[in-house]
PDB file of C-alpha atoms in Angstrom:
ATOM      1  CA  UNK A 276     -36.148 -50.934 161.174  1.00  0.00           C
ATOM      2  CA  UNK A 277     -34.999 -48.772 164.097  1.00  0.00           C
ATOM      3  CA  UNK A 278     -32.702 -51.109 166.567  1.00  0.00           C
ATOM      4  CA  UNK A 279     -31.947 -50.884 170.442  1.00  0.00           C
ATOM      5  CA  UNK A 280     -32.135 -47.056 171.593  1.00  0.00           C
ATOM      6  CA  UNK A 281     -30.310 -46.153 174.848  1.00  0.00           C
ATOM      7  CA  UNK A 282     -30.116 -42.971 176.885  1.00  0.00           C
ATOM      8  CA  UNK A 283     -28.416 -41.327 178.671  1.00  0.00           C
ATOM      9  CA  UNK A 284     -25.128 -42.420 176.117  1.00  0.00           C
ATOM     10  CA  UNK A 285     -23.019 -41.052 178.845  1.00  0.00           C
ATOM     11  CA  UNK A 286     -23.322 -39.609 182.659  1.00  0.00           C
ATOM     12  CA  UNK A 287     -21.368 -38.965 185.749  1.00  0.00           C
ATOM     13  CA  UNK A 288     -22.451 -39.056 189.290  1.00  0.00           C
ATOM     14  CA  UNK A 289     -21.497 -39.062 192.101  1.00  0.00           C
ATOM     15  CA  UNK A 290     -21.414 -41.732 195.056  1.00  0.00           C
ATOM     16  CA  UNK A 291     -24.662 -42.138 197.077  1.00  0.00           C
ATOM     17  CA  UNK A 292     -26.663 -40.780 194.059  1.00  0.00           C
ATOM     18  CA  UNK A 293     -28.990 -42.719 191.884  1.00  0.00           C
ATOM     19  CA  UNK A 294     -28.987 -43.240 188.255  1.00  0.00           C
ATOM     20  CA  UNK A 295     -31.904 -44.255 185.538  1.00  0.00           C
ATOM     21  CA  UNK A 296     -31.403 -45.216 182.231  1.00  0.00           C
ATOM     22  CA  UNK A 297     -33.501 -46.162 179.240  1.00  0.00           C
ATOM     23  CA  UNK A 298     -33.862 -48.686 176.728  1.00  0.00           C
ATOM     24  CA  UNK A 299     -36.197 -48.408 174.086  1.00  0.00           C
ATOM     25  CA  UNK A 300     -36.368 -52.332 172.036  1.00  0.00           C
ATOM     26  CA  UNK A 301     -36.921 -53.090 168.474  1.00  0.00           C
ATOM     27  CA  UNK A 302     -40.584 -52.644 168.037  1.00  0.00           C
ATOM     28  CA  UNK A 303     -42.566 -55.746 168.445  1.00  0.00           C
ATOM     29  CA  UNK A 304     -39.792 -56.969 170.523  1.00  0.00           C
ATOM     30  CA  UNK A 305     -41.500 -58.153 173.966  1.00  0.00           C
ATOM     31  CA  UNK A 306     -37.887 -59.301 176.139  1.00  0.00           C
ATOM     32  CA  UNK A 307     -35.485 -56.480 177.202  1.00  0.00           C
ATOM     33  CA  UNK A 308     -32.665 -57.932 179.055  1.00  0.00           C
ATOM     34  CA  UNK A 309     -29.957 -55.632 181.192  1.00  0.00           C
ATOM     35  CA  UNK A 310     -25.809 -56.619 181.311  1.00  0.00           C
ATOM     36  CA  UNK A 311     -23.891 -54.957 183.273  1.00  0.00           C
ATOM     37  CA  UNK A 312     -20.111 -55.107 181.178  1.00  0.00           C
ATOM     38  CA  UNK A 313     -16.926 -53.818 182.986  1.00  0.00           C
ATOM     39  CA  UNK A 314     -13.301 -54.270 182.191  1.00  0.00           C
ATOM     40  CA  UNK A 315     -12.666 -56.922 184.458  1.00  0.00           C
ATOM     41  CA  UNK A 316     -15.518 -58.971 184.822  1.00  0.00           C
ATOM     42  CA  UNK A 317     -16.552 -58.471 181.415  1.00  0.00           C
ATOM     43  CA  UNK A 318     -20.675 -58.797 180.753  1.00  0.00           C
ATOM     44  CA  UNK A 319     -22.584 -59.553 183.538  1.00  0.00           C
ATOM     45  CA  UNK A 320     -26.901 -60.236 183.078  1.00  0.00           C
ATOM     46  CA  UNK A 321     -28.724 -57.955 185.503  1.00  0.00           C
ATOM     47  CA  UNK A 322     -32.183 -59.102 184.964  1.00  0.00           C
ATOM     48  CA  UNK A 323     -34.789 -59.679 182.216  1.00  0.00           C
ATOM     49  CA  UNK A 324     -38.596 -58.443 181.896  1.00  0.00           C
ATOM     50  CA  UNK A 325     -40.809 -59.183 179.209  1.00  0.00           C
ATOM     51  CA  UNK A 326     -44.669 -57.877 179.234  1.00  0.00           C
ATOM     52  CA  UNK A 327     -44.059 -56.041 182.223  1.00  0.00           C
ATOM     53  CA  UNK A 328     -42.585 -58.815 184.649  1.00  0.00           C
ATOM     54  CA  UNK A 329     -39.157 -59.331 185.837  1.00  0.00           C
ATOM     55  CA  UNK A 330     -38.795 -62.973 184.548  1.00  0.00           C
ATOM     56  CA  UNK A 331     -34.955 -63.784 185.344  1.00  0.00           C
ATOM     57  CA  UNK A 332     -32.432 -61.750 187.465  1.00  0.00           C
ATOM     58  CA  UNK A 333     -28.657 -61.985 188.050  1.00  0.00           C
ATOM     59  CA  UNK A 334     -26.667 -61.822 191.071  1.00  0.00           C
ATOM     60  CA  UNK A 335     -26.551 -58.505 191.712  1.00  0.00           C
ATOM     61  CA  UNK A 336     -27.365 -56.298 194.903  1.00  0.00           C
ATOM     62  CA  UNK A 337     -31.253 -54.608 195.286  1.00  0.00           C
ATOM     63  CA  UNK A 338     -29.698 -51.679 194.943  1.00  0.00           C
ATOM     64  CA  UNK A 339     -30.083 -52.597 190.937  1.00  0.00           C
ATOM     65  CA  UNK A 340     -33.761 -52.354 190.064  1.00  0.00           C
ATOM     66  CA  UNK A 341     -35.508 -52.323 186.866  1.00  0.00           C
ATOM     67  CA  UNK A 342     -39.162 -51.930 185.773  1.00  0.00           C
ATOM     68  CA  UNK A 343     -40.617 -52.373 182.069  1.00  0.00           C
ATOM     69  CA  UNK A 344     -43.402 -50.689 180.839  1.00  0.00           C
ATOM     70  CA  UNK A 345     -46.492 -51.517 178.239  1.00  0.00           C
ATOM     71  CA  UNK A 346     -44.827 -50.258 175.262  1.00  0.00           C
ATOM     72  CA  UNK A 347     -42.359 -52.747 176.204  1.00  0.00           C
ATOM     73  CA  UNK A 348     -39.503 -49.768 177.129  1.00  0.00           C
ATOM     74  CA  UNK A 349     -37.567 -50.635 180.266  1.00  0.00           C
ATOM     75  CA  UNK A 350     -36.094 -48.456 182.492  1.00  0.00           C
ATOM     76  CA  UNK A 351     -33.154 -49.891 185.259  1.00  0.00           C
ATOM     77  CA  UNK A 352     -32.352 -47.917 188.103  1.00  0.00           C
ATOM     78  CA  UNK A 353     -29.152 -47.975 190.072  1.00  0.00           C
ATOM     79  CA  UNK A 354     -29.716 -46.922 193.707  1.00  0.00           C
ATOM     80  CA  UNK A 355     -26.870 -45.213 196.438  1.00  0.00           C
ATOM     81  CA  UNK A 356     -24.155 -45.452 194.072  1.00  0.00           C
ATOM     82  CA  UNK A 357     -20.908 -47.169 194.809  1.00  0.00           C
ATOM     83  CA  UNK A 358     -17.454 -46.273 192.261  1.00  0.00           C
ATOM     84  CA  UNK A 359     -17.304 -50.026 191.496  1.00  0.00           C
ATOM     85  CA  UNK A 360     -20.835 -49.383 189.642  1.00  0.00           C
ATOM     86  CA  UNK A 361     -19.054 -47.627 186.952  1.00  0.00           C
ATOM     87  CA  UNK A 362     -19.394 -49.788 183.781  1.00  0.00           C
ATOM     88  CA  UNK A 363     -21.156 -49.813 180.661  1.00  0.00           C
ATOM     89  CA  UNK A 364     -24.772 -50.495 180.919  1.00  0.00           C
ATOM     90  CA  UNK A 365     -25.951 -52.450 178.435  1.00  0.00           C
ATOM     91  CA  UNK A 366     -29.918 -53.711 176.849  1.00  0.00           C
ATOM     92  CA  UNK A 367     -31.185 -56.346 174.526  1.00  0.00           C
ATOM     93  CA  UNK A 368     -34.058 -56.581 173.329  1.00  0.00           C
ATOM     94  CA  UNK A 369     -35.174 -60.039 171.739  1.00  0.00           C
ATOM     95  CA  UNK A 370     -39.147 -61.406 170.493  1.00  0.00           C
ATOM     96  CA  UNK A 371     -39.330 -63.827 173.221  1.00  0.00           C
ATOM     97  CA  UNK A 372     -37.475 -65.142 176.448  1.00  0.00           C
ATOM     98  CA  UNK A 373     -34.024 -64.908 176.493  1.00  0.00           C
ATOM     99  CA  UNK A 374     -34.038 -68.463 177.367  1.00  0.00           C
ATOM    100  CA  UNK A 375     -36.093 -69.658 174.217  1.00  0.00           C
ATOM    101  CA  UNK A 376     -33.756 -71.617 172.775  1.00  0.00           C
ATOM    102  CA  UNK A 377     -31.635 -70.246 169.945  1.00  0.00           C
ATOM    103  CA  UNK A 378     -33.002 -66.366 170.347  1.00  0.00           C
ATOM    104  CA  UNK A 379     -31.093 -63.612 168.750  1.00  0.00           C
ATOM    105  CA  UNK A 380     -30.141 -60.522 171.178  1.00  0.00           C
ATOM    106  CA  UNK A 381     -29.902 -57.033 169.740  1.00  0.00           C
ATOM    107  CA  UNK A 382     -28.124 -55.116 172.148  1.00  0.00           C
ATOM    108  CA  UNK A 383     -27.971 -51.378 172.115  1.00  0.00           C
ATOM    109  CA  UNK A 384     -25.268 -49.195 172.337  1.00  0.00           C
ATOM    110  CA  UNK A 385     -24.996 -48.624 175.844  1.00  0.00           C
ATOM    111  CA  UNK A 386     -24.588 -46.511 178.612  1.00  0.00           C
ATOM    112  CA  UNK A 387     -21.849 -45.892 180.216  1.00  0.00           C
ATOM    113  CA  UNK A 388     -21.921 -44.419 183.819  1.00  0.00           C
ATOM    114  CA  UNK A 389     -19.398 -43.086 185.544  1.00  0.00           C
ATOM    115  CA  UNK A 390     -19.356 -42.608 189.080  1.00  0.00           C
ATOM    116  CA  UNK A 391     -16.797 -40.233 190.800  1.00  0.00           C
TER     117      UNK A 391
ATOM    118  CA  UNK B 266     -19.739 -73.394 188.863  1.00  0.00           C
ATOM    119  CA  UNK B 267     -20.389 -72.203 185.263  1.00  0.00           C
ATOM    120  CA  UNK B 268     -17.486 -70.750 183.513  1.00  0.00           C
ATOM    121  CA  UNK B 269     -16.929 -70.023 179.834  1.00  0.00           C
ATOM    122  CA  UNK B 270     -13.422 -69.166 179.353  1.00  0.00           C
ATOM    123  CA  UNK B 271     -12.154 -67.167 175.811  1.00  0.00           C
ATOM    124  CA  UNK B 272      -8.347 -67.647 174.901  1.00  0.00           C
ATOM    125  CA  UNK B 273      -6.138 -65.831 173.962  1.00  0.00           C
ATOM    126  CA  UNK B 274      -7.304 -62.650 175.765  1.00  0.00           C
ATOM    127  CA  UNK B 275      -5.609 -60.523 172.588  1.00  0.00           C
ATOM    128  CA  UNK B 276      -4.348 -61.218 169.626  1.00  0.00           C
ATOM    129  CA  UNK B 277      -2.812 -59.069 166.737  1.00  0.00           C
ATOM    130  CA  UNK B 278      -2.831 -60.107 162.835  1.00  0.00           C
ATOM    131  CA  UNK B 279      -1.998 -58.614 159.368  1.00  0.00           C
ATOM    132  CA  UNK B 280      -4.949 -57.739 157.218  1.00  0.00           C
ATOM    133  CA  UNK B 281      -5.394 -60.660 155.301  1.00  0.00           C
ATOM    134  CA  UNK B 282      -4.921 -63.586 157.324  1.00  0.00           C
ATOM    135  CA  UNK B 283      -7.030 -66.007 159.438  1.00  0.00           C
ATOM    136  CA  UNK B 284      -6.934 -66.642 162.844  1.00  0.00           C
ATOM    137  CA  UNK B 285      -8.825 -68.513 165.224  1.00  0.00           C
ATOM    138  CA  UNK B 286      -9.800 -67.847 168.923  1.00  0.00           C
ATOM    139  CA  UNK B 287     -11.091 -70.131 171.332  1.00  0.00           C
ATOM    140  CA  UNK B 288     -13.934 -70.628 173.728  1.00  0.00           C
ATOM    141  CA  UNK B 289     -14.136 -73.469 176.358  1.00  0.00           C
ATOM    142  CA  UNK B 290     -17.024 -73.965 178.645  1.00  0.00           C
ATOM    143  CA  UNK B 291     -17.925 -75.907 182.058  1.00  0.00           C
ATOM    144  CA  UNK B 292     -21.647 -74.329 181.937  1.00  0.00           C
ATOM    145  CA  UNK B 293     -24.538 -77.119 182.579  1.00  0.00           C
ATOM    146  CA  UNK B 294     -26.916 -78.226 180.836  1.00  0.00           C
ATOM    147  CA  UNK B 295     -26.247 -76.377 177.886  1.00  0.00           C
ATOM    148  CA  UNK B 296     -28.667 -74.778 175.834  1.00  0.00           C
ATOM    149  CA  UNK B 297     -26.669 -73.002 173.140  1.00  0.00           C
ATOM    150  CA  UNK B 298     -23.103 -71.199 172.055  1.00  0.00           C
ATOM    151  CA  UNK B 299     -23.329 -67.526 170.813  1.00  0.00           C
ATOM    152  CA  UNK B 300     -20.705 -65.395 169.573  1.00  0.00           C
ATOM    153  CA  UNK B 301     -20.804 -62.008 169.178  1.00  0.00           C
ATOM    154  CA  UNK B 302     -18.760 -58.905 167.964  1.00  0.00           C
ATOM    155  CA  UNK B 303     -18.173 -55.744 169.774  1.00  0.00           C
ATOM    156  CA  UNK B 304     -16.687 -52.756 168.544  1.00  0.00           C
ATOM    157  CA  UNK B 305     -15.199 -50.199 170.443  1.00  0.00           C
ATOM    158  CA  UNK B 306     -18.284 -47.682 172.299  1.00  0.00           C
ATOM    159  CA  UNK B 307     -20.672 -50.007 170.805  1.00  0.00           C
ATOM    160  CA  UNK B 308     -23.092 -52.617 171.728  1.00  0.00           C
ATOM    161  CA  UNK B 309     -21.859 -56.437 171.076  1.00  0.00           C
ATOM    162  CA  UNK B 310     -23.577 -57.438 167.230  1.00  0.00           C
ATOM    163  CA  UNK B 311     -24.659 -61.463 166.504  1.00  0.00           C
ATOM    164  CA  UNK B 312     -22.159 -63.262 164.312  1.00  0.00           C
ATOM    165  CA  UNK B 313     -23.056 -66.824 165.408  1.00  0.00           C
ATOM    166  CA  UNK B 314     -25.298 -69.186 167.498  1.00  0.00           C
ATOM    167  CA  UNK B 315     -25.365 -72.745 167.560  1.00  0.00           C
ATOM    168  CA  UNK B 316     -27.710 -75.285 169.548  1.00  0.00           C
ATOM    169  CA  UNK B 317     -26.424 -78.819 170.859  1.00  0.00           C
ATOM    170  CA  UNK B 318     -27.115 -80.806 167.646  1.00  0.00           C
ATOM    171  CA  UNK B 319     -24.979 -78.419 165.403  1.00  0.00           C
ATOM    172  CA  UNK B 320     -21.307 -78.314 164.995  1.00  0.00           C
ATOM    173  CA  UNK B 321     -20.426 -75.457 162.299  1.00  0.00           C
ATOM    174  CA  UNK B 322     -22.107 -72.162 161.322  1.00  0.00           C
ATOM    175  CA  UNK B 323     -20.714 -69.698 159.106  1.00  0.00           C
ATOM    176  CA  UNK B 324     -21.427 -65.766 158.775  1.00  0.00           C
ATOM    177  CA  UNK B 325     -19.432 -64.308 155.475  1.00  0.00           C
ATOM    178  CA  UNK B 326     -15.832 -64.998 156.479  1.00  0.00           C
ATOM    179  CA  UNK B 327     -16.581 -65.794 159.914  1.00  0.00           C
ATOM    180  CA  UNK B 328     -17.056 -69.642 160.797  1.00  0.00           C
ATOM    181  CA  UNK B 329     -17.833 -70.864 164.523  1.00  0.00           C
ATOM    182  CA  UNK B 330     -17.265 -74.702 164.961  1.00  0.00           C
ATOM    183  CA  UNK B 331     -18.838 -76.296 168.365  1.00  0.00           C
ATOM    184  CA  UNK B 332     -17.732 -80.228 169.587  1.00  0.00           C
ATOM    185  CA  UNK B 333     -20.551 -80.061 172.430  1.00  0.00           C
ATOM    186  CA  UNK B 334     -18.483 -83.849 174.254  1.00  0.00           C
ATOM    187  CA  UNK B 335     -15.276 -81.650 174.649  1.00  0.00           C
ATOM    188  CA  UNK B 336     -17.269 -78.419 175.650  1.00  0.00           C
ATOM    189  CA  UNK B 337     -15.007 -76.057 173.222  1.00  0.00           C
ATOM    190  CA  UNK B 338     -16.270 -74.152 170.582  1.00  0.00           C
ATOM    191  CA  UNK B 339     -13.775 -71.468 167.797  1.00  0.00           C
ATOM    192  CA  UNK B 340     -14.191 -68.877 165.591  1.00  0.00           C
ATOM    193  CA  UNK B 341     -12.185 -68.626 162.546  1.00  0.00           C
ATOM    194  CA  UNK B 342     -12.185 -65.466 161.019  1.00  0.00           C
ATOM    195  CA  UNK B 343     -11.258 -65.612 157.231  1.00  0.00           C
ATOM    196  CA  UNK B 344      -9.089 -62.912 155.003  1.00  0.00           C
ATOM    197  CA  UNK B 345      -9.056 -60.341 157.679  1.00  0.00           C
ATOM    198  CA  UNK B 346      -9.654 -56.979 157.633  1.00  0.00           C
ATOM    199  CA  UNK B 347      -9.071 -53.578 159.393  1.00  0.00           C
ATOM    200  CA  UNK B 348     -12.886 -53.747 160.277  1.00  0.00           C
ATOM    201  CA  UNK B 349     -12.790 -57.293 162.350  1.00  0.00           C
ATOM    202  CA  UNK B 350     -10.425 -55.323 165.312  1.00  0.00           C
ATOM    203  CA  UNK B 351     -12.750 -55.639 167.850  1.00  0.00           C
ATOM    204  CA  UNK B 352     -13.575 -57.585 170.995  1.00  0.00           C
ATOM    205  CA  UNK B 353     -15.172 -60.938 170.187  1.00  0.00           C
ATOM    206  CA  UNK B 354     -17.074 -62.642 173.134  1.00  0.00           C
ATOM    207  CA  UNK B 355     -18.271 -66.140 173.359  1.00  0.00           C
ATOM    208  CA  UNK B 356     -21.561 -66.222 174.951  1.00  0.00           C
ATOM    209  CA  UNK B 357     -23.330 -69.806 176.394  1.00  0.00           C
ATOM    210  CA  UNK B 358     -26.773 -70.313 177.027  1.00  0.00           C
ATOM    211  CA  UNK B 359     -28.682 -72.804 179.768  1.00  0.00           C
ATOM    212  CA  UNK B 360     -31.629 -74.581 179.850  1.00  0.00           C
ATOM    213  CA  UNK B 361     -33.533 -74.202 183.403  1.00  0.00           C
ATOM    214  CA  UNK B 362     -33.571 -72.135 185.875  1.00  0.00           C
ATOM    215  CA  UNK B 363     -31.535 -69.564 187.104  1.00  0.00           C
ATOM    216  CA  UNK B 364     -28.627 -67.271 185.102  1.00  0.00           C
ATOM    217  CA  UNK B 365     -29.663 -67.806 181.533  1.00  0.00           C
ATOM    218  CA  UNK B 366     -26.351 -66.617 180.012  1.00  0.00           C
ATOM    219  CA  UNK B 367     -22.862 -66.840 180.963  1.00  0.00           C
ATOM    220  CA  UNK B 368     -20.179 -64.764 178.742  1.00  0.00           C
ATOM    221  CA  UNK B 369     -16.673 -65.541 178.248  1.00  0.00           C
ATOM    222  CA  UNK B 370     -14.424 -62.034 178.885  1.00  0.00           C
ATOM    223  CA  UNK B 371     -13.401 -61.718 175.618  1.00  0.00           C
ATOM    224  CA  UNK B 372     -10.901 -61.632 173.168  1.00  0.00           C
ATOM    225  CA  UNK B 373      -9.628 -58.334 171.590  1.00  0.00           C
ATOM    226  CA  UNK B 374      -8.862 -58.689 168.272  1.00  0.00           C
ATOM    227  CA  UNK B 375      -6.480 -55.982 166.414  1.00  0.00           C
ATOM    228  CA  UNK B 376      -5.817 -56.405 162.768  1.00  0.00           C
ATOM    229  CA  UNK B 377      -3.018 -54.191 161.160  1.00  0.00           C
ATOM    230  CA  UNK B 378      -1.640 -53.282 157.842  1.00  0.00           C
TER     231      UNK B 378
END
């Protein structure tokens, strides 16, 4: 059973770009959820969407965006990047709502975005 | 404002012994404890989750205990090995509305010969 796939691994940009990343879940998996993990604040939630709908988001600036599509792959998207968005980028992918009561999370591997 | 704290923030052990870390929480209402395991460049793995009515859950040599009244929950990790040196983050999950999941920063775990 293939698990969480994320890409870009790694990438480097530069301030005022923008930045998309990938997560494909564990098939039949309908929830991907988005962290944001950095050294000091550790891991942060983003947002959630599950069939296609945002259904819980973070606090976090629109700048951070995300969409999902029908194959239930989900795409974030940082806009005019700032240095302190350099972190890991984390997704989870889980069979229902991340707020379903006792639901596992498989989290991918990550990406990790630097911005210079 | 909902907090999960993780103590100590590192630790180092000799292969072979236990150790324990801890995890207190203020977040309300409570929904459920999770702890997971991340290794370094790698995405955080399930080793644990408890809901309100339980108070111990074991995985192999890995055994979370949760006292919901005092809002603390530990992991005790068993006969360690060079392969439990990792990060180990304590994750707490809300009913209602609102952020879903709060995580604890983390622990770093590093066991040597």
């Amino acid at each position: 059973k293939a698990g969480v796939t994320q890409t870009p691994r790694y990438l480097i940009k530069t301030r005022g770009q923008q930045v998309t990343l990938s997560c494909s879940p564990i098939s039949g998996h309908r929830s991907v959820s988005w962290y944001q993990q950095t050294p000091g604040q550790g891991l942060q939630f983003l947002f959630e969407y599950f069939s296609e709908t945002q259904r819980n988001k973070g606090n976090f600036p629109g700048r951070f965006s995300g969409r999902q599509f029908s194959n239930s792959r989900s795409e974030m998207n940082v806009s005019t990047l700032e240095l302190g968005d350099s972190a890991l980028y984390l997704c989870a992918s889980s069979p229902r709502l991340i707020t379903t009561g006792a639901n596992v999370l498989t989290f991918g591997a990550g990406s990790r975005l630097t911005v210079l | 404002k909902n907090q999960v704290e993780q103590s100590p923030q590192s630790l180092i052990i000799l292969e072979g012994k236990n150790c324990t870390l801890q995890c207190n929480y203020t977040v309300s209402p409570f929904s459920n404890l999770r702890w997971y395991k991340q290794d370094t460049g790698r995405g955080p793995v399930s080793l644990t989750i408890m809901t309100f009515s339980e108070n111990t859950k074991s995985n192999g040599r890995y055994t979370a205990t949760l006292d919901a009244d005092t809002k603390q929950s530990s992991l005790h990790i068993t006969a360690s090995q060079l392969s439990d040196s990792a990060s180990y983050i304590c994750v707490v999950g809300l009913t209602g509305g609102g952020n879903k999941l709060t995580f604890g920063t983390g622990t770093q775990l590093k066991v040597e010969l």
